[in-house]
Amino acid sequence: MSRQVDRSVNNGCLTIMNQNGGNKLPRFNSGWADETALDVDAVSAACPDCKILVVQATTASLTNLGTAVATAAKQPGVVAISNSYGGGDSADSTYGAYYNHPGIAVTASTGDNGYSGSSYPASSSYVTAVGGTSLVKNASTRGWGESAWSGSGSGCSSVNAALPAAANFGTGCGKRASADVAAVADPQTGLAVFAPSSSTTSSWAQYGGTSLSSPLIAAMYALSGNSGSSTALANSLPYTNSGTFNDVASGSTGTCSTSQWCLSATGWDGPTGVGTPNGVAGL
């Protein structure tokens, strides 16, 4: 069992608690510390005025991680929850209650291994599954060129229900398809993060992966304020408002039997979903 220490933080802008809402936090883990630093810096970059809550799970089991999500959802003022982790495709009948929070936007990374099948909780019918892009400055009207990042995860769940909102988007999946949306994830075009290099020191490094795109999308949901005004799940909004997204129409994440599962093209595709937000109105 992990040793827990009392090092809670609540300074008005950042609050840190354990998976049950208490102040005894798990032992320092460098990998999870880096993930947490990336999440916090990404949310702060996209939404500088957002108040940020970090809920630390005791271990990386889906039960403990899910408990942390449920605890976050109970905190006053929480409007979006980001999850930058994933495992194999799992059933909502077992874990879905942790992620089912109408009125709160719950996002999850689709993974960093390209087209390789669904990853949970991104394959949950209750979350917004977030893929990734490569974003490069150019001379276009928009000012940026964007393609699917080669590592962006995608796939079809074998156990969870398809999203009703995605019914007319030609996913080719009989059940839950991912991704729904995307944001920058390529480590070569990623985010500068001040992250721990040990339990006592930190340094700057450039980070990416869908562990970057998920908190970016969560922060944009928070900025929009749309998810809290509806009893519907927030993952329906990108499909309802797909015209407000940048359609990412190039890039590949591997080889697949159904082209849209791993090749970006006009319309919905697995690596980037309906695209990347053009502002926050569509979320």
mmCIF file of C-alpha atoms in Angstrom:
data_model
loop_
_atom_site.group_PDB
_atom_site.id
_atom_site.type_symbol
_atom_site.label_atom_id
_atom_site.label_comp_id
_atom_site.label_asym_id
_atom_site.label_seq_id
_atom_site.Cartn_x
_atom_site.Cartn_y
_atom_site.Cartn_z
ATOM 1 C CA MET A 1 0.000 0.000 0.000
ATOM 2 C CA SER A 2 1.271 3.468 -0.837
ATOM 3 C CA ARG A 3 2.395 5.581 2.101
ATOM 4 C CA GLN A 4 0.309 8.738 2.347
ATOM 5 C CA VAL A 5 1.491 12.105 3.599
ATOM 6 C CA ASP A 6 -0.311 15.283 4.553
ATOM 7 C CA ARG A 7 0.564 17.878 1.916
ATOM 8 C CA SER A 8 -2.814 19.225 0.847
ATOM 9 C CA VAL A 9 -3.011 22.501 -1.056
ATOM 10 C CA ASN A 10 -5.848 25.009 -1.212
ATOM 11 C CA ASN A 11 -4.731 28.503 -2.152
ATOM 12 C CA GLY A 12 -7.918 29.685 -3.865
ATOM 13 C CA CYS A 13 -6.614 29.020 -7.380
ATOM 14 C CA LEU A 14 -5.379 25.434 -6.967
ATOM 15 C CA THR A 15 -6.837 22.768 -4.690
ATOM 16 C CA ILE A 16 -5.352 19.292 -4.246
ATOM 17 C CA MET A 17 -7.067 16.416 -2.451
ATOM 18 C CA ASN A 18 -7.030 12.627 -2.370
ATOM 19 C CA GLN A 19 -9.572 10.390 -4.092
ATOM 20 C CA ASN A 20 -11.924 10.572 -1.112
ATOM 21 C CA GLY A 21 -11.691 14.341 -0.711
ATOM 22 C CA GLY A 22 -9.202 14.259 2.170
ATOM 23 C CA ASN A 23 -5.765 15.814 2.648
ATOM 24 C CA LYS A 24 -3.615 12.667 2.962
ATOM 25 C CA LEU A 25 -2.021 12.471 -0.478
ATOM 26 C CA PRO A 26 -0.353 9.441 -2.076
ATOM 27 C CA ARG A 27 3.417 8.945 -2.125
ATOM 28 C CA PHE A 28 5.263 10.926 -4.830
ATOM 29 C CA ASN A 29 5.398 9.111 -8.178
ATOM 30 C CA SER A 30 7.474 10.801 -10.881
ATOM 31 C CA GLY A 31 5.403 9.530 -13.822
ATOM 32 C CA TRP A 32 2.089 10.621 -12.363
ATOM 33 C CA ALA A 33 3.644 13.878 -11.155
ATOM 34 C CA ASP A 34 4.634 14.702 -14.740
ATOM 35 C CA GLU A 35 1.131 13.847 -15.965
ATOM 36 C CA THR A 36 -0.381 16.060 -13.285
ATOM 37 C CA ALA A 37 1.944 18.964 -14.091
ATOM 38 C CA LEU A 38 0.989 18.692 -17.771
ATOM 39 C CA ASP A 39 -2.723 18.653 -16.950
ATOM 40 C CA VAL A 40 -2.509 21.656 -14.648
ATOM 41 C CA ASP A 41 -0.336 23.708 -17.007
ATOM 42 C CA ALA A 42 -2.542 22.869 -20.009
ATOM 43 C CA VAL A 43 -5.733 23.931 -18.220
ATOM 44 C CA SER A 44 -4.041 27.084 -16.924
ATOM 45 C CA ALA A 45 -2.773 27.946 -20.410
ATOM 46 C CA ALA A 46 -6.200 27.529 -22.027
ATOM 47 C CA CYS A 47 -8.183 29.065 -19.169
ATOM 48 C CA PRO A 48 -5.960 31.352 -17.051
ATOM 49 C CA ASP A 49 -8.832 32.397 -14.792
ATOM 50 C CA CYS A 50 -10.057 28.860 -14.123
ATOM 51 C CA LYS A 51 -9.812 27.515 -10.581
ATOM 52 C CA ILE A 52 -8.149 24.105 -10.775
ATOM 53 C CA LEU A 53 -8.858 21.048 -8.646
ATOM 54 C CA VAL A 54 -6.441 18.084 -8.659
ATOM 55 C CA VAL A 55 -7.808 14.840 -7.219
ATOM 56 C CA GLN A 56 -5.089 12.222 -6.701
ATOM 57 C CA ALA A 57 -6.037 8.548 -6.834
ATOM 58 C CA THR A 58 -4.336 6.156 -4.423
ATOM 59 C CA THR A 59 -3.334 3.791 -7.244
ATOM 60 C CA ALA A 60 -3.756 3.583 -11.016
ATOM 61 C CA SER A 61 -6.611 1.048 -10.865
ATOM 62 C CA LEU A 62 -9.775 2.041 -12.708
ATOM 63 C CA THR A 63 -11.686 1.738 -9.436
ATOM 64 C CA ASN A 64 -9.454 4.252 -7.670
ATOM 65 C CA LEU A 65 -9.183 6.561 -10.675
ATOM 66 C CA GLY A 66 -12.948 6.406 -11.100
ATOM 67 C CA THR A 67 -13.445 7.187 -7.419
ATOM 68 C CA ALA A 68 -11.281 10.286 -7.909
ATOM 69 C CA VAL A 69 -13.510 11.381 -10.810
ATOM 70 C CA ALA A 70 -16.651 10.866 -8.734
ATOM 71 C CA THR A 71 -15.112 12.882 -5.897
ATOM 72 C CA ALA A 72 -14.236 15.707 -8.288
ATOM 73 C CA ALA A 73 -17.797 15.760 -9.618
ATOM 74 C CA LYS A 74 -19.136 16.306 -6.088
ATOM 75 C CA GLN A 75 -17.076 19.439 -5.455
ATOM 76 C CA PRO A 76 -18.912 22.777 -5.714
ATOM 77 C CA GLY A 77 -18.215 24.688 -8.911
ATOM 78 C CA VAL A 78 -16.721 21.817 -10.931
ATOM 79 C CA VAL A 79 -17.853 22.119 -14.564
ATOM 80 C CA ALA A 80 -15.268 19.963 -16.382
ATOM 81 C CA ILE A 81 -13.083 16.962 -15.472
ATOM 82 C CA SER A 82 -10.092 15.793 -17.520
ATOM 83 C CA ASN A 83 -8.678 12.263 -17.494
ATOM 84 C CA SER A 84 -5.231 11.751 -19.042
ATOM 85 C CA TYR A 85 -4.969 7.982 -18.747
ATOM 86 C CA GLY A 86 -6.396 4.872 -20.333
ATOM 87 C CA GLY A 87 -6.333 1.104 -20.440
ATOM 88 C CA GLY A 88 -7.993 -1.553 -22.558
ATOM 89 C CA ASP A 89 -11.601 -1.287 -23.667
ATOM 90 C CA SER A 90 -13.797 -1.792 -20.602
ATOM 91 C CA ALA A 91 -17.521 -1.872 -19.985
ATOM 92 C CA ASP A 92 -19.626 1.022 -18.772
ATOM 93 C CA SER A 93 -21.713 -1.576 -16.952
ATOM 94 C CA THR A 94 -18.698 -1.996 -14.630
ATOM 95 C CA TYR A 95 -17.098 1.451 -14.498
ATOM 96 C CA GLY A 96 -19.488 3.866 -16.196
ATOM 97 C CA ALA A 97 -21.067 5.239 -13.026
ATOM 98 C CA TYR A 98 -17.766 6.935 -12.188
ATOM 99 C CA TYR A 99 -17.924 9.001 -15.405
ATOM 100 C CA ASN A 100 -21.663 9.622 -15.837
ATOM 101 C CA HIS A 101 -22.141 13.250 -14.791
ATOM 102 C CA PRO A 102 -24.660 15.201 -16.916
ATOM 103 C CA GLY A 103 -23.991 18.913 -16.533
ATOM 104 C CA ILE A 104 -20.233 18.318 -16.154
ATOM 105 C CA ALA A 105 -17.988 17.853 -19.188
ATOM 106 C CA VAL A 106 -15.828 14.754 -18.645
ATOM 107 C CA THR A 107 -12.978 14.339 -21.137
ATOM 108 C CA ALA A 108 -10.588 11.419 -21.635
ATOM 109 C CA SER A 109 -7.450 10.867 -23.713
ATOM 110 C CA THR A 110 -7.776 8.348 -26.545
ATOM 111 C CA GLY A 111 -4.149 7.230 -26.136
ATOM 112 C CA ASP A 112 -0.802 7.739 -27.819
ATOM 113 C CA ASN A 113 -0.372 4.494 -29.777
ATOM 114 C CA GLY A 114 -2.238 5.339 -32.961
ATOM 115 C CA TYR A 115 -4.988 3.101 -34.308
ATOM 116 C CA SER A 116 -4.957 0.182 -31.883
ATOM 117 C CA GLY A 117 -8.519 -0.194 -30.630
ATOM 118 C CA SER A 118 -10.466 1.598 -27.950
ATOM 119 C CA SER A 119 -9.035 2.750 -24.643
ATOM 120 C CA TYR A 120 -11.089 3.208 -21.479
ATOM 121 C CA PRO A 121 -12.375 5.628 -20.223
ATOM 122 C CA ALA A 122 -12.242 7.270 -23.689
ATOM 123 C CA SER A 123 -14.430 4.391 -24.925
ATOM 124 C CA SER A 124 -17.080 5.184 -22.315
ATOM 125 C CA SER A 125 -20.378 6.468 -23.643
ATOM 126 C CA TYR A 126 -20.337 9.101 -20.889
ATOM 127 C CA VAL A 127 -17.163 11.024 -21.773
ATOM 128 C CA THR A 128 -15.807 13.165 -24.586
ATOM 129 C CA ALA A 129 -13.009 11.143 -26.220
ATOM 130 C CA VAL A 130 -10.155 13.465 -27.186
ATOM 131 C CA GLY A 131 -7.666 12.664 -29.954
ATOM 132 C CA GLY A 132 -4.655 14.654 -31.054
ATOM 133 C CA THR A 133 -3.224 16.768 -33.858
ATOM 134 C CA SER A 134 0.041 18.267 -35.028
ATOM 135 C CA LEU A 135 -0.236 22.052 -35.182
ATOM 136 C CA VAL A 136 2.239 24.090 -37.252
ATOM 137 C CA LYS A 137 2.336 27.819 -37.940
ATOM 138 C CA ASN A 138 1.852 28.682 -41.630
ATOM 139 C CA ALA A 139 0.770 31.485 -43.983
ATOM 140 C CA SER A 140 -2.874 30.410 -44.356
ATOM 141 C CA THR A 141 -5.819 32.614 -43.392
ATOM 142 C CA ARG A 142 -6.161 30.695 -40.159
ATOM 143 C CA GLY A 143 -2.439 31.001 -39.561
ATOM 144 C CA TRP A 144 -1.952 27.331 -38.662
ATOM 145 C CA GLY A 145 -1.751 24.041 -40.476
ATOM 146 C CA GLU A 146 -3.182 21.002 -38.685
ATOM 147 C CA SER A 147 -3.088 17.274 -39.329
ATOM 148 C CA ALA A 148 -3.814 14.160 -37.308
ATOM 149 C CA TRP A 149 -0.943 13.324 -34.968
ATOM 150 C CA SER A 150 0.401 9.861 -35.814
ATOM 151 C CA GLY A 151 0.033 8.711 -32.198
ATOM 152 C CA SER A 152 -3.584 9.776 -31.767
ATOM 153 C CA GLY A 153 -5.583 6.804 -30.479
ATOM 154 C CA SER A 154 -8.788 5.686 -32.156
ATOM 155 C CA GLY A 155 -11.020 2.676 -32.464
ATOM 156 C CA CYS A 156 -14.426 1.102 -31.916
ATOM 157 C CA SER A 157 -15.539 -0.168 -28.540
ATOM 158 C CA SER A 158 -16.720 -3.768 -28.459
ATOM 159 C CA VAL A 159 -18.843 -3.279 -25.331
ATOM 160 C CA ASN A 160 -20.162 0.274 -24.999
ATOM 161 C CA ALA A 161 -23.094 1.878 -26.783
ATOM 162 C CA ALA A 162 -22.665 4.264 -29.699
ATOM 163 C CA LEU A 163 -23.345 7.917 -29.014
ATOM 164 C CA PRO A 164 -26.804 8.856 -30.343
ATOM 165 C CA ALA A 165 -25.421 12.248 -31.379
ATOM 166 C CA ALA A 166 -22.886 10.544 -33.675
ATOM 167 C CA ALA A 167 -25.466 8.467 -35.545
ATOM 168 C CA ASN A 168 -25.289 10.525 -38.755
ATOM 169 C CA PHE A 169 -21.513 10.960 -38.880
ATOM 170 C CA GLY A 170 -20.530 7.723 -40.629
ATOM 171 C CA THR A 171 -18.174 6.357 -38.011
ATOM 172 C CA GLY A 172 -18.398 2.807 -39.345
ATOM 173 C CA CYS A 173 -18.576 1.516 -35.757
ATOM 174 C CA GLY A 174 -21.502 -0.529 -34.521
ATOM 175 C CA LYS A 175 -20.779 0.659 -30.993
ATOM 176 C CA ARG A 176 -18.938 3.583 -29.371
ATOM 177 C CA ALA A 177 -16.475 5.259 -31.773
ATOM 178 C CA SER A 178 -13.564 7.434 -30.736
ATOM 179 C CA ALA A 179 -12.385 10.129 -30.947
ATOM 180 C CA ASP A 180 -15.092 12.794 -30.690
ATOM 181 C CA VAL A 181 -12.848 15.876 -30.916
ATOM 182 C CA ALA A 182 -9.137 16.695 -30.893
ATOM 183 C CA ALA A 183 -6.564 19.289 -29.893
ATOM 184 C CA VAL A 184 -2.818 19.627 -30.303
ATOM 185 C CA ALA A 185 -0.975 16.551 -28.984
ATOM 186 C CA ASP A 186 2.178 16.068 -31.060
ATOM 187 C CA PRO A 187 5.131 16.338 -28.622
ATOM 188 C CA GLN A 188 7.053 18.152 -31.387
ATOM 189 C CA THR A 189 4.400 20.897 -31.364
ATOM 190 C CA GLY A 190 3.417 20.529 -27.722
ATOM 191 C CA LEU A 191 3.429 22.609 -24.551
ATOM 192 C CA ALA A 192 6.289 23.846 -22.364
ATOM 193 C CA VAL A 193 5.637 22.471 -18.872
ATOM 194 C CA PHE A 194 7.406 23.072 -15.567
ATOM 195 C CA ALA A 195 7.348 19.507 -14.253
ATOM 196 C CA PRO A 196 8.933 17.592 -11.373
ATOM 197 C CA SER A 197 12.234 15.851 -12.081
ATOM 198 C CA SER A 198 12.284 14.537 -8.502
ATOM 199 C CA SER A 199 10.271 14.949 -5.330
ATOM 200 C CA THR A 200 12.120 18.203 -4.593
ATOM 201 C CA THR A 201 13.087 19.691 -7.991
ATOM 202 C CA SER A 202 11.344 20.696 -11.207
ATOM 203 C CA SER A 203 12.478 21.783 -14.658
ATOM 204 C CA TRP A 204 11.093 22.913 -18.014
ATOM 205 C CA ALA A 205 10.406 20.413 -20.796
ATOM 206 C CA GLN A 206 8.149 20.133 -23.848
ATOM 207 C CA TYR A 207 5.248 17.713 -23.414
ATOM 208 C CA GLY A 208 2.585 16.315 -25.720
ATOM 209 C CA GLY A 209 0.354 13.301 -26.240
ATOM 210 C CA THR A 210 -3.379 13.089 -25.769
ATOM 211 C CA SER A 211 -2.541 13.795 -22.123
ATOM 212 C CA LEU A 212 -2.194 17.356 -23.437
ATOM 213 C CA SER A 213 -5.257 17.459 -25.682
ATOM 214 C CA SER A 214 -7.699 16.153 -23.047
ATOM 215 C CA PRO A 215 -7.115 18.931 -20.474
ATOM 216 C CA LEU A 216 -7.103 21.537 -23.257
ATOM 217 C CA ILE A 217 -10.579 20.429 -24.343
ATOM 218 C CA ALA A 218 -11.778 20.257 -20.720
ATOM 219 C CA ALA A 219 -10.631 23.847 -20.210
ATOM 220 C CA MET A 220 -12.501 24.918 -23.349
ATOM 221 C CA TYR A 221 -15.664 23.245 -22.063
ATOM 222 C CA ALA A 222 -15.225 25.238 -18.861
ATOM 223 C CA LEU A 223 -14.820 28.460 -20.838
ATOM 224 C CA SER A 224 -17.940 27.816 -22.911
ATOM 225 C CA GLY A 225 -20.231 27.274 -19.931
ATOM 226 C CA ASN A 226 -22.532 25.206 -22.142
ATOM 227 C CA SER A 227 -22.413 21.820 -20.453
ATOM 228 C CA GLY A 228 -23.823 23.085 -17.148
ATOM 229 C CA SER A 229 -26.937 24.474 -18.809
ATOM 230 C CA SER A 230 -28.149 21.092 -20.083
ATOM 231 C CA THR A 231 -29.065 17.706 -18.649
ATOM 232 C CA ALA A 232 -27.594 16.037 -21.748
ATOM 233 C CA LEU A 233 -24.084 14.615 -21.699
ATOM 234 C CA ALA A 234 -21.475 17.087 -22.893
ATOM 235 C CA ASN A 235 -20.161 14.655 -25.535
ATOM 236 C CA SER A 236 -23.245 15.395 -27.643
ATOM 237 C CA LEU A 237 -22.290 19.055 -28.092
ATOM 238 C CA PRO A 238 -19.447 18.635 -30.641
ATOM 239 C CA TYR A 239 -21.748 16.635 -32.921
ATOM 240 C CA THR A 240 -24.625 19.084 -32.549
ATOM 241 C CA ASN A 241 -22.250 21.975 -33.292
ATOM 242 C CA SER A 242 -19.802 20.296 -35.688
ATOM 243 C CA GLY A 243 -19.837 23.320 -38.001
ATOM 244 C CA THR A 244 -17.952 25.304 -35.368
ATOM 245 C CA PHE A 245 -14.935 22.958 -35.485
ATOM 246 C CA ASN A 246 -11.851 22.978 -37.694
ATOM 247 C CA ASP A 247 -12.195 19.842 -39.817
ATOM 248 C CA VAL A 248 -8.811 18.081 -39.787
ATOM 249 C CA ALA A 249 -8.570 16.357 -43.150
ATOM 250 C CA SER A 250 -5.042 14.939 -43.362
ATOM 251 C CA GLY A 251 -2.790 12.610 -41.415
ATOM 252 C CA SER A 252 -2.658 8.907 -40.604
ATOM 253 C CA THR A 253 -2.396 6.862 -37.422
ATOM 254 C CA GLY A 254 -1.771 3.412 -38.887
ATOM 255 C CA THR A 255 -3.508 0.775 -41.011
ATOM 256 C CA CYS A 256 -7.161 -0.114 -40.583
ATOM 257 C CA SER A 257 -9.900 -2.004 -42.406
ATOM 258 C CA THR A 258 -12.245 0.992 -42.439
ATOM 259 C CA SER A 259 -10.397 4.066 -43.660
ATOM 260 C CA GLN A 260 -11.971 6.680 -41.389
ATOM 261 C CA TRP A 261 -10.814 4.806 -38.284
ATOM 262 C CA CYS A 262 -7.161 5.714 -38.901
ATOM 263 C CA LEU A 263 -7.065 8.228 -41.786
ATOM 264 C CA SER A 264 -8.148 11.828 -41.360
ATOM 265 C CA ALA A 265 -10.385 13.125 -44.117
ATOM 266 C CA THR A 266 -13.322 15.488 -44.548
ATOM 267 C CA GLY A 267 -15.929 14.840 -41.874
ATOM 268 C CA TRP A 268 -15.635 12.598 -38.832
ATOM 269 C CA ASP A 269 -12.565 10.417 -38.466
ATOM 270 C CA GLY A 270 -11.142 8.328 -35.649
ATOM 271 C CA PRO A 271 -7.926 10.272 -34.963
ATOM 272 C CA THR A 272 -9.599 13.698 -34.668
ATOM 273 C CA GLY A 273 -13.382 13.163 -34.417
ATOM 274 C CA VAL A 274 -15.307 16.152 -35.791
ATOM 275 C CA GLY A 275 -12.156 18.278 -35.539
ATOM 276 C CA THR A 276 -10.586 20.876 -33.268
ATOM 277 C CA PRO A 277 -12.535 23.729 -31.645
ATOM 278 C CA ASN A 278 -12.687 27.025 -33.522
ATOM 279 C CA GLY A 279 -13.380 28.985 -30.359
ATOM 280 C CA VAL A 280 -15.469 27.492 -27.568
ATOM 281 C CA ALA A 281 -19.035 27.988 -28.794
ATOM 282 C CA GLY A 282 -19.362 24.380 -29.988
ATOM 283 C CA LEU A 283 -18.474 22.833 -26.649
#
